[in-house]
mmCIF file of C-alpha atoms and ligand atoms in Angstrom:
data_model
loop_
_atom_site.group_PDB
_atom_site.id
_atom_site.type_symbol
_atom_site.label_atom_id
_atom_site.label_comp_id
_atom_site.label_asym_id
_atom_site.label_seq_id
_atom_site.Cartn_x
_atom_site.Cartn_y
_atom_site.Cartn_z
ATOM 1 C CA MET A 1107 0.000 0.000 0.000
ATOM 2 C CA SER A 1108 1.383 3.451 -0.936
ATOM 3 C CA TRP A 1109 1.220 6.469 1.300
ATOM 4 C CA ILE A 1110 2.139 10.126 1.021
ATOM 5 C CA GLU A 1111 3.838 11.534 4.099
ATOM 6 C CA VAL A 1112 3.595 15.278 4.748
ATOM 7 C CA ARG A 1113 6.060 16.699 7.248
ATOM 8 C CA ALA A 1114 5.913 20.335 8.470
ATOM 9 C CA ARG A 1115 8.686 22.019 10.458
ATOM 10 C CA ILE A 1116 7.284 24.543 12.916
ATOM 11 C CA PRO A 1117 9.284 27.686 13.808
ATOM 12 C CA GLY A 1118 10.865 27.478 17.279
ATOM 13 C CA ASP A 1119 8.875 30.420 18.646
ATOM 14 C CA TYR A 1120 5.512 28.713 17.918
ATOM 15 C CA ARG A 1121 4.340 27.044 21.117
ATOM 16 C CA ASP A 1122 0.901 26.254 19.754
ATOM 17 C CA ARG A 1123 0.953 23.492 17.169
ATOM 18 C CA SER A 1124 -2.835 23.279 16.926
ATOM 19 C CA PRO A 1125 -3.223 25.391 13.747
ATOM 20 C CA PHE A 1126 -0.891 22.947 12.002
ATOM 21 C CA VAL A 1127 -2.650 19.875 13.407
ATOM 22 C CA ASP A 1128 -5.956 21.481 12.332
ATOM 23 C CA ALA A 1129 -4.627 21.923 8.795
ATOM 24 C CA PHE A 1130 -3.988 18.161 8.643
ATOM 25 C CA ARG A 1131 -7.493 17.436 9.971
ATOM 26 C CA GLU A 1132 -9.099 19.832 7.509
ATOM 27 C CA HIS A 1133 -7.460 17.810 4.740
ATOM 28 C CA GLY A 1134 -8.693 14.483 6.058
ATOM 29 C CA VAL A 1135 -5.632 13.414 8.089
ATOM 30 C CA GLU A 1136 -7.073 12.695 11.512
ATOM 31 C CA ASN A 1137 -3.931 11.316 13.133
ATOM 32 C CA THR A 1138 -0.743 13.308 13.338
ATOM 33 C CA LEU A 1139 2.529 12.654 15.043
ATOM 34 C CA GLU A 1140 4.131 15.574 16.841
ATOM 35 C CA THR A 1141 7.843 15.156 17.342
ATOM 36 C CA GLY A 1142 9.995 18.055 18.516
ATOM 37 C CA ALA A 1143 9.552 20.850 16.023
ATOM 38 C CA GLU A 1144 7.669 18.714 13.503
ATOM 39 C CA VAL A 1145 4.096 17.688 12.789
ATOM 40 C CA VAL A 1146 3.802 14.649 10.519
ATOM 41 C CA GLY A 1147 0.798 12.964 8.918
ATOM 42 C CA CYS A 1148 0.137 10.451 6.159
ATOM 43 C CA LEU A 1149 -2.482 10.136 3.448
ATOM 44 C CA PRO A 1150 -3.226 6.842 1.750
ATOM 45 C CA ASP A 1151 -2.163 7.282 -1.868
ATOM 46 C CA VAL A 1152 -5.610 6.754 -3.396
ATOM 47 C CA GLU A 1153 -7.281 8.730 -6.167
ATOM 48 C CA GLY A 1154 -7.006 12.470 -5.490
ATOM 49 C CA ALA A 1155 -4.413 12.076 -2.710
ATOM 50 C CA ALA A 1156 -1.570 13.910 -4.478
ATOM 51 C CA PHE A 1157 -3.849 16.904 -5.025
ATOM 52 C CA ARG A 1158 -4.989 16.850 -1.396
ATOM 53 C CA ALA A 1159 -1.381 16.568 -0.137
ATOM 54 C CA GLN A 1160 -0.505 19.596 -2.247
ATOM 55 C CA ARG A 1161 -3.410 21.587 -0.786
ATOM 56 C CA LEU A 1162 -2.375 20.515 2.705
ATOM 57 C CA ALA A 1163 1.214 21.635 2.074
ATOM 58 C CA GLU A 1164 -0.066 25.037 0.921
ATOM 59 C CA ALA A 1165 -2.222 25.354 4.061
ATOM 60 C CA LEU A 1166 0.794 24.518 6.252
ATOM 61 C CA TRP A 1167 2.932 27.153 4.500
ATOM 62 C CA ASP A 1168 0.092 29.688 4.928
ATOM 63 C CA ARG A 1169 -0.011 29.003 8.666
ATOM 64 C CA GLY A 1170 3.678 29.776 9.008
ATOM 65 C CA ALA A 1171 5.480 26.421 8.658
ATOM 66 C CA GLU A 1172 9.222 26.894 8.224
ATOM 67 C CA ASP A 1173 9.516 23.962 5.885
ATOM 68 C CA VAL A 1174 7.119 21.416 4.382
ATOM 69 C CA ALA A 1175 8.337 18.151 2.855
ATOM 70 C CA MET A 1176 6.424 15.363 1.130
ATOM 71 C CA ARG A 1177 7.481 11.842 0.280
ATOM 72 C CA ALA A 1178 5.777 8.693 -0.940
ATOM 73 C CA PHE A 1179 6.408 5.405 0.845
ATOM 74 C CA GLU A 1180 5.232 1.816 0.872
ATOM 75 C CA GLU A 1181 3.960 0.175 4.033
ATOM 76 C CA GLU A 1182 4.112 -3.615 3.961
ATOM 77 C CA ASN A 1183 1.741 -4.138 6.829
ATOM 78 C CA TRP A 1184 -0.942 -2.051 5.186
ATOM 79 C CA GLU A 1185 -3.800 -3.219 7.357
ATOM 80 C CA GLU A 1186 -2.029 -1.777 10.373
ATOM 81 C CA ALA A 1187 -1.241 1.383 8.418
ATOM 82 C CA TRP A 1188 -4.929 1.845 7.492
ATOM 83 C CA LYS A 1189 -5.824 1.423 11.133
ATOM 84 C CA ARG A 1190 -3.557 4.232 12.153
ATOM 85 C CA PHE A 1191 -4.971 6.676 9.662
ATOM 86 C CA PHE A 1192 -8.626 5.785 9.070
ATOM 87 C CA ARG A 1193 -10.783 7.016 11.905
ATOM 88 C CA PRO A 1194 -14.544 7.396 12.194
ATOM 89 C CA ARG A 1195 -15.553 10.627 10.514
ATOM 90 C CA ARG A 1196 -18.727 12.700 10.602
ATOM 91 C CA VAL A 1197 -20.205 13.646 7.248
ATOM 92 C CA GLY A 1198 -23.015 16.150 6.787
ATOM 93 C CA ARG A 1199 -25.516 16.443 9.621
ATOM 94 C CA ARG A 1200 -26.508 12.800 9.862
ATOM 95 C CA PHE A 1201 -23.768 10.424 8.733
ATOM 96 C CA LEU A 1202 -20.823 8.826 10.461
ATOM 97 C CA VAL A 1203 -18.456 6.735 8.346
ATOM 98 C CA ARG A 1204 -16.731 4.177 10.547
ATOM 99 C CA PRO A 1205 -14.077 1.588 9.772
ATOM 100 C CA SER A 1206 -15.082 -1.907 10.935
ATOM 101 C CA TRP A 1207 -12.308 -2.143 13.530
ATOM 102 C CA GLU A 1208 -13.680 0.861 15.471
ATOM 103 C CA PRO A 1209 -16.542 0.374 17.949
ATOM 104 C CA PRO A 1210 -20.001 1.721 17.017
ATOM 105 C CA SER A 1211 -20.714 5.295 18.038
ATOM 106 C CA GLU A 1212 -22.785 5.898 21.141
ATOM 107 C CA ALA A 1213 -24.786 8.655 19.460
ATOM 108 C CA ASP A 1214 -28.034 6.997 18.424
ATOM 109 C CA ASP A 1215 -29.153 9.785 16.071
ATOM 110 C CA LEU A 1216 -26.311 9.161 13.574
ATOM 111 C CA LEU A 1217 -26.582 7.008 10.470
ATOM 112 C CA GLU A 1218 -23.467 4.849 10.550
ATOM 113 C CA ILE A 1219 -21.870 3.588 7.367
ATOM 114 C CA VAL A 1220 -19.339 0.853 8.146
ATOM 115 C CA LEU A 1221 -16.676 0.941 5.488
ATOM 116 C CA ASP A 1222 -13.053 -0.137 5.243
ATOM 117 C CA PRO A 1223 -10.685 1.352 2.717
ATOM 118 C CA GLY A 1224 -10.067 -1.050 -0.128
ATOM 119 C CA GLN A 1225 -9.993 -1.464 -3.855
ATOM 120 C CA ALA A 1226 -12.787 0.917 -4.823
ATOM 121 C CA PHE A 1227 -13.063 4.691 -4.531
ATOM 122 C CA GLY A 1228 -15.246 6.051 -1.733
ATOM 123 C CA THR A 1229 -14.249 5.973 1.925
ATOM 124 C CA GLY A 1230 -15.899 9.220 2.932
ATOM 125 C CA ASP A 1231 -12.453 10.743 3.046
ATOM 126 C CA HIS A 1232 -12.706 12.556 -0.268
ATOM 127 C CA ALA A 1233 -14.635 15.826 -0.561
ATOM 128 C CA THR A 1234 -16.535 14.647 -3.658
ATOM 129 C CA THR A 1235 -18.056 11.769 -1.661
ATOM 130 C CA ARG A 1236 -18.730 13.853 1.438
ATOM 131 C CA LEU A 1237 -20.520 16.546 -0.578
ATOM 132 C CA CYS A 1238 -22.787 13.916 -2.168
ATOM 133 C CA LEU A 1239 -23.762 12.449 1.191
ATOM 134 C CA GLU A 1240 -24.508 15.946 2.460
ATOM 135 C CA LEU A 1241 -26.717 16.775 -0.540
ATOM 136 C CA MET A 1242 -28.501 13.420 -0.225
ATOM 137 C CA GLU A 1243 -29.746 14.310 3.252
ATOM 138 C CA ASP A 1244 -32.242 16.780 1.757
ATOM 139 C CA ALA A 1245 -33.107 14.727 -1.299
ATOM 140 C CA ILE A 1246 -33.751 11.134 -0.302
ATOM 141 C CA CYS A 1247 -37.037 10.460 1.440
ATOM 142 C CA PRO A 1248 -38.181 7.149 2.877
ATOM 143 C CA GLY A 1249 -39.445 4.921 0.093
ATOM 144 C CA ALA A 1250 -37.361 6.607 -2.625
ATOM 145 C CA ARG A 1251 -36.099 4.710 -5.691
ATOM 146 C CA VAL A 1252 -32.444 5.614 -6.153
ATOM 147 C CA ALA A 1253 -29.789 4.992 -8.818
ATOM 148 C CA ASP A 1254 -26.073 5.349 -8.010
ATOM 149 C CA VAL A 1255 -24.124 5.730 -11.250
ATOM 150 C CA GLY A 1256 -20.376 5.314 -10.618
ATOM 151 C CA CYS A 1257 -20.937 3.577 -7.297
ATOM 152 C CA GLY A 1258 -17.269 2.815 -6.444
ATOM 153 C CA SER A 1259 -17.270 1.342 -2.928
ATOM 154 C CA GLY A 1260 -21.063 1.711 -2.759
ATOM 155 C CA ILE A 1261 -20.828 4.296 0.025
ATOM 156 C CA LEU A 1262 -23.593 6.459 -1.484
ATOM 157 C CA SER A 1263 -25.828 3.445 -2.116
ATOM 158 C CA VAL A 1264 -25.488 2.403 1.519
ATOM 159 C CA GLY A 1265 -26.113 6.008 2.618
ATOM 160 C CA ALA A 1266 -29.273 6.140 0.487
ATOM 161 C CA LYS A 1267 -30.592 2.952 2.092
ATOM 162 C CA LEU A 1268 -29.881 4.331 5.562
ATOM 163 C CA LEU A 1269 -31.891 7.434 4.631
ATOM 164 C CA GLY A 1270 -34.805 5.120 3.893
ATOM 165 C CA ALA A 1271 -34.576 4.464 0.141
ATOM 166 C CA ALA A 1272 -36.770 1.531 -0.850
ATOM 167 C CA THR A 1273 -34.543 0.417 -3.728
ATOM 168 C CA VAL A 1274 -31.035 1.305 -4.862
ATOM 169 C CA ARG A 1275 -29.586 0.272 -8.211
ATOM 170 C CA ALA A 1276 -25.821 0.820 -8.407
ATOM 171 C CA VAL A 1277 -23.741 0.803 -11.589
ATOM 172 C CA ASP A 1278 -20.008 1.034 -12.137
ATOM 173 C CA ILE A 1279 -17.844 0.659 -15.180
ATOM 174 C CA GLU A 1280 -15.325 -1.335 -13.077
ATOM 175 C CA PRO A 1281 -16.490 -4.863 -12.191
ATOM 176 C CA VAL A 1282 -14.347 -4.816 -9.025
ATOM 177 C CA SER A 1283 -16.332 -1.811 -7.737
ATOM 178 C CA VAL A 1284 -19.552 -3.770 -8.208
ATOM 179 C CA GLU A 1285 -18.151 -6.597 -6.064
ATOM 180 C CA VAL A 1286 -16.960 -4.179 -3.383
ATOM 181 C CA ALA A 1287 -20.279 -2.281 -3.363
ATOM 182 C CA LEU A 1288 -22.238 -5.513 -2.856
ATOM 183 C CA GLU A 1289 -19.866 -6.568 -0.082
ATOM 184 C CA ASN A 1290 -20.219 -3.190 1.644
ATOM 185 C CA ALA A 1291 -24.003 -3.375 1.379
ATOM 186 C CA ARG A 1292 -23.934 -6.822 3.049
ATOM 187 C CA ARG A 1293 -21.640 -5.534 5.767
ATOM 188 C CA ASN A 1294 -24.107 -2.703 6.467
ATOM 189 C CA ASP A 1295 -27.050 -5.047 6.389
ATOM 190 C CA VAL A 1296 -28.791 -3.285 3.516
ATOM 191 C CA GLN A 1297 -29.884 -4.622 0.172
ATOM 192 C CA ILE A 1298 -28.881 -3.041 -3.122
ATOM 193 C CA GLU A 1299 -28.663 -4.202 -6.724
ATOM 194 C CA ALA A 1300 -25.293 -3.605 -8.378
ATOM 195 C CA VAL A 1301 -24.251 -4.205 -11.972
ATOM 196 C CA ALA A 1302 -21.255 -3.421 -14.172
ATOM 197 C CA GLY A 1303 -21.864 -1.022 -17.030
ATOM 198 C CA ASP A 1304 -21.327 2.373 -18.581
ATOM 199 C CA GLY A 1305 -23.453 5.283 -17.384
ATOM 200 C CA PHE A 1306 -27.173 4.617 -17.768
ATOM 201 C CA ASP A 1307 -26.919 1.645 -20.114
ATOM 202 C CA GLU A 1308 -27.717 -0.755 -17.289
ATOM 203 C CA LEU A 1309 -30.551 1.236 -15.729
ATOM 204 C CA GLY A 1310 -33.193 0.133 -18.202
ATOM 205 C CA GLU A 1311 -36.238 2.363 -18.579
ATOM 206 C CA ASP A 1312 -37.124 2.582 -14.885
ATOM 207 C CA ARG A 1313 -37.792 5.994 -13.355
ATOM 208 C CA TYR A 1314 -36.030 7.108 -10.161
ATOM 209 C CA ASP A 1315 -36.662 9.651 -7.405
ATOM 210 C CA ALA A 1316 -32.940 10.395 -7.128
ATOM 211 C CA ILE A 1317 -29.879 9.712 -9.254
ATOM 212 C CA LEU A 1318 -26.434 10.072 -7.696
ATOM 213 C CA SER A 1319 -23.391 10.564 -9.898
ATOM 214 C CA ASN A 1320 -19.977 11.351 -8.510
ATOM 215 C CA ILE A 1321 -18.140 11.095 -11.847
ATOM 216 C CA ILE A 1322 -15.926 13.366 -13.931
ATOM 217 C CA SER A 1323 -17.469 16.446 -15.547
ATOM 218 C CA ALA A 1324 -17.252 15.177 -19.137
ATOM 219 C CA THR A 1325 -19.410 12.176 -18.200
ATOM 220 C CA LEU A 1326 -21.882 14.379 -16.320
ATOM 221 C CA VAL A 1327 -22.234 16.603 -19.385
ATOM 222 C CA ARG A 1328 -22.793 13.526 -21.570
ATOM 223 C CA ILE A 1329 -25.383 11.863 -19.319
ATOM 224 C CA ALA A 1330 -27.438 14.949 -18.358
ATOM 225 C CA PRO A 1331 -30.287 14.211 -20.860
ATOM 226 C CA ASP A 1332 -30.365 10.531 -19.747
ATOM 227 C CA ALA A 1333 -30.529 11.590 -16.117
ATOM 228 C CA LEU A 1334 -33.527 13.820 -16.810
ATOM 229 C CA ARG A 1335 -35.317 11.081 -18.756
ATOM 230 C CA ARG A 1336 -34.923 8.571 -15.919
ATOM 231 C CA LEU A 1337 -36.168 10.840 -13.134
ATOM 232 C CA VAL A 1338 -39.752 11.367 -12.049
ATOM 233 C CA ASP A 1339 -41.013 14.970 -12.019
ATOM 234 C CA GLY A 1340 -39.499 16.637 -8.955
ATOM 235 C CA GLY A 1341 -36.730 13.988 -8.865
ATOM 236 C CA HIS A 1342 -33.194 14.937 -7.833
ATOM 237 C CA TRP A 1343 -29.954 14.576 -9.762
ATOM 238 C CA ILE A 1344 -26.976 14.886 -7.409
ATOM 239 C CA VAL A 1345 -23.680 15.456 -9.185
ATOM 240 C CA SER A 1346 -20.171 15.651 -7.766
ATOM 241 C CA GLY A 1347 -16.546 15.402 -8.869
ATOM 242 C CA VAL A 1348 -16.583 18.751 -10.684
ATOM 243 C CA ILE A 1349 -13.621 21.117 -10.518
ATOM 244 C CA PRO A 1350 -14.685 24.783 -10.424
ATOM 245 C CA GLN A 1351 -13.353 25.456 -13.958
ATOM 246 C CA ASN A 1352 -15.711 22.778 -15.328
ATOM 247 C CA TRP A 1353 -18.754 23.866 -13.338
ATOM 248 C CA PRO A 1354 -20.149 26.225 -16.055
ATOM 249 C CA ASP A 1355 -20.158 23.314 -18.571
ATOM 250 C CA VAL A 1356 -21.950 20.978 -16.152
ATOM 251 C CA GLU A 1357 -24.470 23.637 -15.149
ATOM 252 C CA ALA A 1358 -25.145 24.526 -18.798
ATOM 253 C CA ALA A 1359 -25.605 20.853 -19.781
ATOM 254 C CA ALA A 1360 -28.013 20.282 -16.888
ATOM 255 C CA SER A 1361 -29.983 23.421 -17.682
ATOM 256 C CA ARG A 1362 -30.123 22.525 -21.427
ATOM 257 C CA ALA A 1363 -31.464 19.103 -20.479
ATOM 258 C CA GLY A 1364 -34.245 20.801 -18.468
ATOM 259 C CA PHE A 1365 -32.942 20.725 -14.878
ATOM 260 C CA ARG A 1366 -33.303 23.489 -12.280
ATOM 261 C CA LEU A 1367 -30.344 24.061 -9.922
ATOM 262 C CA GLU A 1368 -31.470 23.663 -6.304
ATOM 263 C CA ASP A 1369 -28.280 23.505 -4.232
ATOM 264 C CA ARG A 1370 -24.546 23.882 -4.846
ATOM 265 C CA LEU A 1371 -21.694 23.139 -2.422
ATOM 266 C CA GLU A 1372 -17.942 23.566 -2.720
ATOM 267 C CA GLU A 1373 -15.166 22.019 -0.617
ATOM 268 C CA ASP A 1374 -11.454 21.353 -1.065
ATOM 269 C CA GLY A 1375 -11.556 22.593 -4.660
ATOM 270 C CA TRP A 1376 -14.524 20.389 -5.667
ATOM 271 C CA VAL A 1377 -18.054 21.401 -6.621
ATOM 272 C CA ALA A 1378 -21.170 19.276 -6.081
ATOM 273 C CA ALA A 1379 -24.761 20.172 -6.832
ATOM 274 C CA ARG A 1380 -28.356 19.066 -6.611
ATOM 275 C CA PHE A 1381 -30.536 19.583 -9.662
ATOM 276 C CA VAL A 1382 -34.291 19.010 -9.770
ATOM 277 C CA ARG A 1383 -36.323 17.813 -12.739
HETATM 278 C C1 SAM B 2893 -15.154 9.336 -7.974
HETATM 279 S S1 SAM B 2893 -15.651 7.648 -7.915
HETATM 280 C C2 SAM B 2893 -17.121 7.771 -6.935
HETATM 281 C C3 SAM B 2893 -17.328 6.585 -6.039
HETATM 282 C C4 SAM B 2893 -18.467 6.737 -5.030
HETATM 283 N N1 SAM B 2893 -19.744 6.867 -5.688
HETATM 284 C C5 SAM B 2893 -18.231 7.951 -4.131
HETATM 285 O O1 SAM B 2893 -19.028 8.910 -4.233
HETATM 286 O O2 SAM B 2893 -17.273 7.957 -3.355
HETATM 287 C C6 SAM B 2893 -16.265 7.452 -9.571
HETATM 288 C C7 SAM B 2893 -16.669 6.028 -9.916
HETATM 289 O O3 SAM B 2893 -17.342 6.073 -11.181
HETATM 290 C C8 SAM B 2893 -16.947 4.981 -11.990
HETATM 291 N N2 SAM B 2893 -17.197 5.400 -13.379
HETATM 292 C C9 SAM B 2893 -16.467 6.246 -14.131
HETATM 293 N N3 SAM B 2893 -17.048 6.434 -15.339
HETATM 294 C C10 SAM B 2893 -18.183 5.693 -15.333
HETATM 295 C C11 SAM B 2893 -19.227 5.473 -16.281
HETATM 296 N N4 SAM B 2893 -19.204 6.051 -17.492
HETATM 297 N N5 SAM B 2893 -20.252 4.658 -15.933
HETATM 298 C C12 SAM B 2893 -20.276 4.062 -14.715
HETATM 299 N N6 SAM B 2893 -19.309 4.228 -13.775
HETATM 300 C C13 SAM B 2893 -18.288 5.034 -14.082
HETATM 301 C C14 SAM B 2893 -15.502 4.742 -11.591
HETATM 302 O O4 SAM B 2893 -15.100 3.406 -11.877
HETATM 303 C C15 SAM B 2893 -15.513 5.044 -10.090
HETATM 304 O O5 SAM B 2893 -15.766 3.895 -9.323
#
């Protein structure tokens, strides 16, 4: 398993290391090591990690670090490495994403998604996933029929079921993601359908109350008319994975297809939005 280590040297006259530790947290690194004049943290080298490490380094410089160094390394005992760096994390108002080795939370008003990092994208660590879960809280009502296009680990599918969705159909172009999504659904004791395929090809002609798609902008632009066609009137299309430069193209494609923009969030250099048919 590959990791990216970020190491910040703090000036000697700084007694308070908390702004630096906070910078790590704000970029998804919950556990830091503080040794002498240094604060060190590691990110698993998954999709988007290099970009996030770069943003973290910039934040550390901005807060007055004297030096910031990054290096990639391999950890043989990766299960132990995951355990050090993946902690339960709150997402939105209602979700908690918890690795299986951590005990359940005592708060009974949280919807817990049990998920271990693995072969498919989507641990709740990446802003694009977190923004989707947040937007889903206002869009998915009990009994809803939901499609998750680009399901990755299945985190959004599981989240939709926990919000009360009656059915969830998940699709991913990568067969391994389909396997992982089904496994994660079983682990969370929810039932979903998951199939391998490209975009909406595998969704048939069914109509949905919500369609979730955390995929690159070019795909969102391409599938906007399909998304509209497969939603009921008043149905929600939640999109994520858009960099701000591409947002005008996605918004224009959605509006051309006939969608109305209802909500738009931005975090860590990523835009996500909720459109309504
Ligand atoms: C950024 S990940 C999102 C994973 C998860 N839904 C989440 O929100 O964390 C995008 C996923 O979409 C899949 N994907 C990319 N293009 C696709 C397409 N045209 N049709 C279906 N899935 C696609 C990728 O294999 C990947 O698993």
